[in-house]
Short mmCIF file of C-alpha atoms and ligand atoms in Angstrom, two decimals:
data_model
loop_
_atom_site.label_atom_id
_atom_site.label_comp_id
_atom_site.label_asym_id
_atom_site.label_seq_id
_atom_site.Cartn_x
_atom_site.Cartn_y
_atom_site.Cartn_z
CA MET A 1 23.54 8.62 0.71
CA ILE A 2 20.11 10.39 0.48
CA ASP A 3 18.08 6.95 -0.21
CA LEU A 4 14.91 7.30 -1.97
CA ARG A 5 14.25 3.55 -3.12
CA SER A 6 11.25 3.23 -0.63
CA ASP A 7 9.48 4.16 2.20
CA THR A 8 10.20 1.11 3.86
CA ILE A 9 13.85 1.72 4.59
CA THR A 10 12.97 3.89 7.56
CA ARG A 11 14.73 2.77 10.77
CA PRO A 12 13.03 3.26 14.28
CA THR A 13 13.60 6.11 16.54
CA GLN A 14 15.10 6.47 19.71
CA GLU A 15 11.17 7.63 20.82
CA MET A 16 9.79 4.48 19.02
CA LEU A 17 12.18 1.94 20.75
CA ASP A 18 11.03 3.86 24.02
CA ALA A 19 7.25 3.22 23.22
CA MET A 20 8.43 -0.36 22.31
CA MET A 21 10.29 -1.13 25.55
CA ARG A 22 7.10 0.22 27.74
CA ALA A 23 4.87 -2.08 26.06
CA LYS A 24 3.02 -4.32 27.98
CA VAL A 25 3.12 -7.83 26.52
CA GLY A 26 1.55 -11.66 26.54
CA ASP A 27 1.44 -14.68 24.24
CA ASP A 28 -0.39 -13.44 21.34
CA VAL A 29 -1.18 -17.01 20.18
CA PHE A 30 -3.07 -17.57 23.19
CA GLY A 31 -4.54 -14.08 22.80
CA GLU A 32 -3.04 -12.68 25.74
CA ASP A 33 -1.04 -9.72 24.34
CA GLU A 34 -2.74 -6.73 25.49
CA THR A 35 -0.86 -4.15 23.31
CA VAL A 36 -1.82 -6.21 20.42
CA ASN A 37 -5.44 -6.80 21.51
CA LYS A 38 -6.20 -3.21 22.03
CA PHE A 39 -4.22 -1.93 18.71
CA GLN A 40 -6.25 -4.26 16.96
CA ASP A 41 -9.44 -2.84 18.21
CA LYS A 42 -8.32 0.67 17.86
CA VAL A 43 -7.21 0.11 14.23
CA ALA A 44 -10.69 -1.84 13.40
CA GLY A 45 -12.43 1.23 15.17
CA LEU A 46 -10.67 3.82 12.75
CA PHE A 47 -12.02 2.18 9.79
CA GLY A 48 -15.32 1.15 11.29
CA MET A 49 -14.63 -2.69 10.89
CA GLU A 50 -15.87 -4.98 13.44
CA ALA A 51 -11.96 -6.58 14.11
CA GLY A 52 -8.32 -6.42 13.03
CA LEU A 53 -5.44 -9.30 12.80
CA TYR A 54 -2.02 -7.81 13.40
CA VAL A 55 0.30 -9.58 10.95
CA PRO A 56 4.27 -9.73 9.85
CA SER A 57 3.56 -8.13 6.40
CA GLY A 58 1.31 -6.82 3.83
CA THR A 59 1.77 -9.55 1.84
CA MET A 60 0.44 -11.86 4.38
CA SER A 61 -2.50 -9.39 5.13
CA ASN A 62 -3.44 -9.20 1.60
CA GLN A 63 -3.28 -12.86 1.26
CA LEU A 64 -5.35 -13.78 4.19
CA GLY A 65 -7.76 -11.06 3.00
CA VAL A 66 -8.23 -13.19 -0.45
CA LYS A 67 -8.07 -16.51 1.43
CA VAL A 68 -11.33 -15.36 3.48
CA LEU A 69 -13.25 -13.84 0.40
CA THR A 70 -12.36 -16.88 -1.93
CA GLU A 71 -12.88 -20.65 -2.52
CA PRO A 72 -10.60 -22.43 -4.55
CA GLY A 73 -11.33 -22.04 -8.15
CA ASP A 74 -12.92 -18.18 -7.73
CA GLU A 75 -11.30 -15.78 -9.86
CA ILE A 76 -10.47 -12.05 -8.53
CA LEU A 77 -10.32 -9.13 -10.51
CA ILE A 78 -7.18 -6.59 -10.25
CA ASP A 79 -5.49 -3.81 -12.04
CA GLU A 80 -2.39 -5.10 -13.76
CA LYS A 81 -0.07 -3.06 -11.85
CA GLY A 82 -1.70 -4.41 -8.60
CA HIS A 83 0.84 -5.63 -5.65
CA ILE A 84 -1.13 -8.72 -5.35
CA PHE A 85 -0.55 -9.69 -8.94
CA ASN A 86 3.12 -8.17 -9.60
CA TYR A 87 5.12 -8.87 -6.11
CA GLU A 88 3.33 -11.41 -4.08
CA THR A 89 5.24 -14.25 -5.34
CA GLY A 90 1.96 -15.73 -7.35
CA ALA A 91 0.47 -16.58 -3.81
CA ALA A 92 -2.96 -16.17 -4.13
CA SER A 93 -2.83 -18.99 -6.64
CA VAL A 94 -0.90 -21.11 -4.24
CA LEU A 95 -2.33 -20.06 -0.89
CA SER A 96 -5.76 -19.68 -1.96
CA GLY A 97 -6.04 -21.58 -5.20
CA VAL A 98 -7.70 -18.88 -7.39
CA GLN A 99 -6.96 -17.32 -10.51
CA VAL A 100 -5.92 -13.44 -10.75
CA ARG A 101 -7.31 -11.89 -13.53
CA THR A 102 -5.53 -8.49 -14.32
CA LEU A 103 -7.45 -5.54 -16.17
CA PRO A 104 -5.81 -2.56 -18.00
CA GLY A 105 -6.65 0.18 -15.49
CA LYS A 106 -5.06 3.52 -14.85
CA ASN A 107 -2.18 4.42 -13.06
CA GLY A 108 -3.10 1.23 -11.29
CA LYS A 109 -6.92 2.11 -10.72
CA LEU A 110 -9.72 -0.05 -11.95
CA ASN A 111 -13.21 1.70 -12.85
CA THR A 112 -16.68 0.67 -13.61
CA THR A 113 -16.38 0.73 -17.16
CA LEU A 114 -13.64 -1.78 -17.55
CA LEU A 115 -15.14 -4.10 -14.90
CA GLU A 116 -18.37 -3.96 -16.77
CA HIS A 117 -19.20 -7.59 -18.49
CA THR A 118 -15.99 -9.14 -16.50
CA LYS A 119 -18.00 -11.07 -14.16
CA ARG A 120 -17.93 -14.87 -14.95
CA GLY A 121 -19.36 -18.13 -13.26
CA HIS A 122 -22.91 -18.70 -15.10
CA PHE A 123 -21.45 -21.70 -16.57
CA ASP A 124 -19.85 -25.06 -14.97
CA TRP A 125 -16.92 -24.45 -17.05
CA GLU A 126 -16.07 -20.56 -15.90
CA PRO A 127 -14.16 -19.40 -13.30
CA ARG A 128 -16.37 -17.84 -10.43
CA THR A 129 -15.83 -14.25 -10.35
CA ARG A 130 -15.81 -13.50 -6.51
CA VAL A 131 -13.72 -10.53 -5.57
CA ILE A 132 -12.47 -6.89 -7.15
CA SER A 133 -9.40 -6.13 -5.57
CA LEU A 134 -8.17 -2.52 -4.98
CA GLU A 135 -4.91 -0.54 -4.06
CA ASN A 136 -4.96 2.80 -2.79
CA THR A 137 -2.47 4.74 -3.13
CA THR A 138 -1.25 2.60 -5.96
CA ASN A 139 2.32 1.69 -5.63
CA LYS A 140 3.22 0.93 -9.30
CA GLY A 141 0.65 3.30 -10.46
CA GLY A 142 2.81 6.19 -8.73
CA GLY A 143 1.16 6.70 -5.53
CA VAL A 144 -2.26 7.74 -7.21
CA CYS A 145 -5.38 7.99 -4.96
CA TYR A 146 -8.97 7.10 -5.53
CA THR A 147 -11.62 9.75 -5.32
CA LYS A 148 -14.78 8.90 -3.22
CA GLU A 149 -16.65 8.90 -5.78
CA GLU A 150 -14.67 6.39 -8.03
CA LEU A 151 -14.68 3.98 -4.99
CA ARG A 152 -18.42 4.52 -4.21
CA GLU A 153 -19.02 3.68 -8.19
CA ILE A 154 -17.52 0.43 -7.86
CA LYS A 155 -18.70 -0.58 -4.41
CA THR A 156 -22.09 -0.21 -6.15
CA PHE A 157 -21.30 -2.15 -8.98
CA ALA A 158 -19.81 -4.77 -6.74
CA ASP A 159 -23.00 -4.80 -4.84
CA ALA A 160 -25.04 -5.24 -8.01
CA GLU A 161 -22.86 -8.22 -9.11
CA ASN A 162 -22.55 -9.69 -5.91
CA LEU A 163 -18.97 -9.18 -5.73
CA LEU A 164 -16.84 -8.72 -2.61
CA VAL A 165 -13.96 -6.19 -2.27
CA HIS A 166 -10.55 -6.21 -0.90
CA LEU A 167 -8.52 -3.01 -0.25
CA ASP A 168 -4.67 -3.15 -0.36
CA GLY A 169 -4.28 -0.09 1.83
CA ALA A 170 -0.59 -0.45 2.35
CA ARG A 171 -0.40 3.10 1.64
CA ILE A 172 -3.99 4.11 3.14
CA TRP A 173 -2.53 6.61 5.43
CA ASN A 174 -1.26 8.93 2.32
CA ALA A 175 -4.47 8.53 0.72
CA ILE A 176 -6.43 9.95 3.74
CA THR A 177 -3.81 12.60 4.01
CA GLU A 178 -4.25 13.67 0.31
CA THR A 179 -7.69 12.99 0.09
CA GLU A 180 -9.07 13.65 3.03
CA ILE A 181 -11.75 10.73 3.00
CA GLU A 182 -12.75 9.63 6.35
CA PRO A 183 -11.11 6.33 7.45
CA GLU A 184 -14.77 4.70 8.16
CA PHE A 185 -15.60 5.36 4.38
CA PHE A 186 -13.13 2.65 3.50
CA GLY A 187 -14.69 0.40 6.07
CA GLU A 188 -17.86 0.77 4.24
CA ILE A 189 -16.69 0.18 0.53
CA ALA A 190 -14.30 -2.79 1.39
CA ASP A 191 -15.14 -6.37 2.83
CA THR A 192 -11.39 -6.65 3.80
CA ILE A 193 -8.83 -4.22 3.86
CA SER A 194 -5.12 -4.42 4.63
CA VAL A 195 -3.02 -1.70 6.21
CA CYS A 196 0.66 -1.59 6.44
CA PHE A 197 2.65 0.30 9.65
CA SER A 198 6.09 -0.43 7.86
CA LYS A 199 5.67 1.95 4.78
CA GLY A 200 5.73 5.50 5.50
CA LEU A 201 4.50 5.31 9.14
CA GLY A 202 7.89 3.83 9.83
CA ALA A 203 7.49 0.78 12.15
CA PRO A 204 10.08 -1.59 11.53
CA VAL A 205 7.45 -4.59 10.99
CA GLY A 206 3.69 -5.15 10.94
CA SER A 207 0.40 -4.77 8.79
CA MET A 208 -3.04 -5.52 9.89
CA LEU A 209 -6.33 -7.17 8.13
CA LEU A 210 -9.38 -5.59 8.69
CA SER A 211 -13.02 -7.29 8.45
CA SER A 212 -16.07 -8.84 10.01
CA LYS A 213 -15.50 -10.86 13.21
CA GLU A 214 -16.17 -13.75 11.84
CA ARG A 215 -13.81 -13.51 8.66
CA ILE A 216 -10.78 -12.41 11.09
CA ALA A 217 -11.42 -15.51 13.09
CA LYS A 218 -11.08 -17.41 9.99
CA ALA A 219 -7.72 -15.36 9.20
CA ARG A 220 -6.36 -15.89 12.66
CA ARG A 221 -6.35 -19.80 11.81
CA TYR A 222 -4.87 -19.27 8.27
CA ARG A 223 -1.93 -17.04 9.86
CA LYS A 224 -1.23 -19.66 12.51
CA MET A 225 -1.25 -22.42 9.52
CA TRP A 226 1.02 -20.13 7.74
CA GLY A 227 3.68 -19.83 10.48
CA GLY A 228 2.51 -16.14 11.47
CA GLY A 229 0.87 -16.51 14.58
CA MET A 230 3.60 -14.89 17.25
CA ARG A 231 4.11 -14.63 20.94
CA GLN A 232 5.19 -11.20 22.82
CA VAL A 233 4.39 -9.30 19.24
CA GLY A 234 3.29 -6.27 21.40
CA LEU A 235 6.49 -5.12 21.00
CA LEU A 236 5.86 -4.47 17.56
CA ALA A 237 2.46 -3.30 17.71
CA ALA A 238 3.73 -0.94 20.28
CA ALA A 239 6.07 0.61 17.59
CA ALA A 240 3.35 0.28 15.28
CA ASP A 241 0.85 2.10 17.37
CA TYR A 242 3.42 4.67 18.04
CA ALA A 243 3.89 5.28 14.14
CA LEU A 244 0.08 5.89 13.69
CA GLU A 245 0.19 8.29 16.53
CA ASN A 246 3.12 10.47 15.94
CA ASN A 247 4.36 9.84 12.24
CA TRP A 248 0.92 9.85 10.10
CA ALA A 249 0.87 13.71 10.39
CA LYS A 250 4.42 13.95 8.85
CA LEU A 251 3.20 12.09 5.66
CA LYS A 252 1.95 15.67 4.09
CA ASP A 253 5.34 16.76 4.24
CA ASP A 254 6.69 13.66 2.25
CA HIS A 255 4.20 14.55 -0.38
CA ARG A 256 4.85 18.30 -0.39
CA ARG A 257 8.70 17.24 -0.92
CA ALA A 258 7.79 14.66 -3.53
CA LYS A 259 6.08 17.36 -5.36
CA GLU A 260 8.81 20.26 -5.09
CA VAL A 261 11.07 17.60 -6.62
CA GLY A 262 8.72 16.66 -9.35
CA GLN A 263 8.47 20.07 -10.19
CA VAL A 264 12.54 20.32 -11.03
CA ILE A 265 11.84 17.16 -13.21
CA PHE A 266 8.76 19.10 -14.76
CA ASP A 267 10.91 22.12 -15.67
CA SER A 268 13.53 19.85 -17.12
CA LYS A 269 14.59 19.20 -21.17
CA PHE A 270 15.20 15.42 -20.63
CA LEU A 271 13.33 14.32 -17.63
CA ALA A 272 9.56 14.00 -17.56
CA VAL A 273 6.69 13.60 -15.09
CA ASP A 274 2.96 13.83 -15.32
CA MET A 275 2.51 16.28 -12.34
CA ASN A 276 -1.20 15.13 -11.99
CA THR A 277 -0.68 11.50 -11.05
CA LEU A 278 2.14 13.05 -8.54
CA GLN A 279 -0.67 12.98 -5.65
CA THR A 280 1.58 11.66 -2.75
CA ASN A 281 5.19 10.34 -1.50
CA ILE A 282 5.90 8.18 -4.67
CA LEU A 283 7.28 9.96 -7.61
CA LEU A 284 7.54 8.27 -11.07
CA PHE A 285 9.44 10.05 -13.60
CA ASP A 286 10.68 9.04 -17.35
CA THR A 287 13.93 9.55 -18.66
CA VAL A 288 13.98 11.05 -22.11
CA LYS A 289 17.80 10.82 -23.32
CA GLU A 290 19.06 8.11 -21.63
CA PRO A 291 17.87 4.61 -19.77
CA ALA A 292 16.87 4.73 -16.38
CA GLU A 293 19.91 3.05 -15.37
CA LYS A 294 22.09 5.51 -16.52
CA VAL A 295 20.45 8.40 -14.55
CA ILE A 296 20.39 6.03 -11.56
CA GLU A 297 24.22 5.77 -11.83
CA LYS A 298 24.36 9.51 -12.29
CA LEU A 299 22.52 10.11 -9.16
CA HIS A 300 24.18 7.31 -7.02
CA GLN A 301 27.63 9.22 -7.92
CA LYS A 302 25.90 12.47 -6.46
CA GLY A 303 24.78 10.36 -3.23
CA ILE A 304 21.31 9.63 -4.37
CA GLN A 305 19.68 6.41 -4.51
CA MET A 306 16.52 5.57 -6.58
CA ILE A 307 15.16 2.50 -8.20
CA PRO A 308 14.52 1.44 -11.99
CA PHE A 309 10.55 0.97 -12.73
CA GLY A 310 10.88 0.27 -16.47
CA PRO A 311 13.65 0.81 -19.14
CA ASN A 312 13.04 4.70 -18.86
CA THR A 313 11.14 5.06 -15.54
CA ILE A 314 12.61 5.90 -12.21
CA ARG A 315 10.86 5.44 -8.79
CA ALA A 316 11.79 8.03 -5.98
CA THR A 317 9.74 7.71 -2.85
CA PHE A 318 9.64 10.13 0.07
CA HIS A 319 9.67 9.54 3.70
CA PHE A 320 10.45 10.68 7.24
CA GLU A 321 14.28 10.28 6.95
CA ILE A 322 14.41 12.72 4.18
CA THR A 323 14.70 16.66 4.74
CA ASP A 324 14.33 19.61 3.60
CA GLU A 325 18.03 19.90 3.35
CA ASP A 326 18.08 16.65 1.31
CA VAL A 327 15.52 17.52 -0.96
CA LYS A 328 17.48 20.89 -2.13
CA VAL A 329 20.52 18.31 -2.68
CA VAL A 330 18.02 15.90 -5.04
CA LYS A 331 16.49 19.03 -7.05
CA GLN A 332 19.90 20.27 -7.49
CA ALA A 333 21.21 16.89 -9.11
CA LEU A 334 18.18 16.23 -11.24
CA ALA A 335 18.53 19.92 -12.59
CA GLU A 336 22.03 19.54 -13.68
CA ILE A 337 21.18 15.63 -15.12
CA GLY A 338 17.77 17.08 -16.37
CA ASP A 339 19.54 19.67 -18.64
CA ALA A 340 22.77 18.25 -19.46
C1 PLP B 401 0.68 -1.68 -1.98
C2 PLP B 401 1.54 -2.77 -1.41
N1 PLP B 401 0.60 -3.87 -1.03
C3 PLP B 401 1.15 -4.74 -0.17
C4 PLP B 401 3.15 -4.43 -0.21
C5 PLP B 401 3.73 -5.84 0.91
O1 PLP B 401 3.84 -5.37 1.99
P1 PLP B 401 5.12 -6.15 2.61
O2 PLP B 401 6.56 -5.79 2.04
O3 PLP B 401 5.19 -5.74 3.99
O4 PLP B 401 4.73 -7.71 2.53
C6 PLP B 401 3.84 -3.53 -0.46
C7 PLP B 401 5.15 -3.47 -0.25
O5 PLP B 401 5.50 -2.33 -0.66
C8 PLP B 401 2.89 -2.67 -1.12
O6 PLP B 401 3.35 -1.35 -1.96
#
């Protein structure tokens, strides 16, 4: 099977497993795992942030970000396609007692025109708007990246309105690959950043929250409270470090392959794609003649897996287990389906 359902399905390679076996570990709840400690410092440094906290998942990392930036009763602003709003089981309202207010952005991105006049909290009866939550790249938005100018504008707006910024950078590696924005810039615009090593980078587990020393110390307590304190977790951090060092450079091939397949869809009669929004490894396309489920079934019969993303929308996500040979097969299958 050619599995394009997600970039989370990759399995650790032998080299990654070897790196894990070499890791020097200790009890991380005591703060004594040297692999974790070094890795946290390294990633925080990369983004120009003071500190990092290695956690089991992007969901935990996002939720810790929300937790350390807010008080119960606060409101966070997010695009309606945002992961925190759609795919984190309502955790922000349960764990942080905040209200998540969605805005209708474009391809999962917010902008200052939308954000204008959204801040509330002048009166006792209003929620207090506290955080602007961004996602880069946007998952449900089709892997789209923010430009530097867009981010700078949002940061200027946030500062003027005294709002904080959380960045869900589950796929920030893809965004950096595509836009060539230097990592430190993200550290300048965001108060908390969540990055994942288990998406396109291919580690089996792990994400990291980046922020100030004070906020990370607070997040560390909540990670323990939420059951995320781990012991000899350097084994996993070593896999994440290996992924960062060796697999980040491969993302450009994922982007190229997604665009190659996108072109076949663009050229077909019964499938449609917006090539302007096809920027990274996530390919969202529409079915014109028949429901998405039907096209997915046909692809499945040809040995290809994709997932529905709406009644007429399909998502294909590229990752390092997909080869150029696989791409040829996928292009052929889509050409047949798209013109039949
Ligand atoms: C944009 C985004 N944020 C956060 C997450 C959550 O990551 P995890 O599955 O590790 O909890 C995902 C997962 O795919 C994601 O796409």
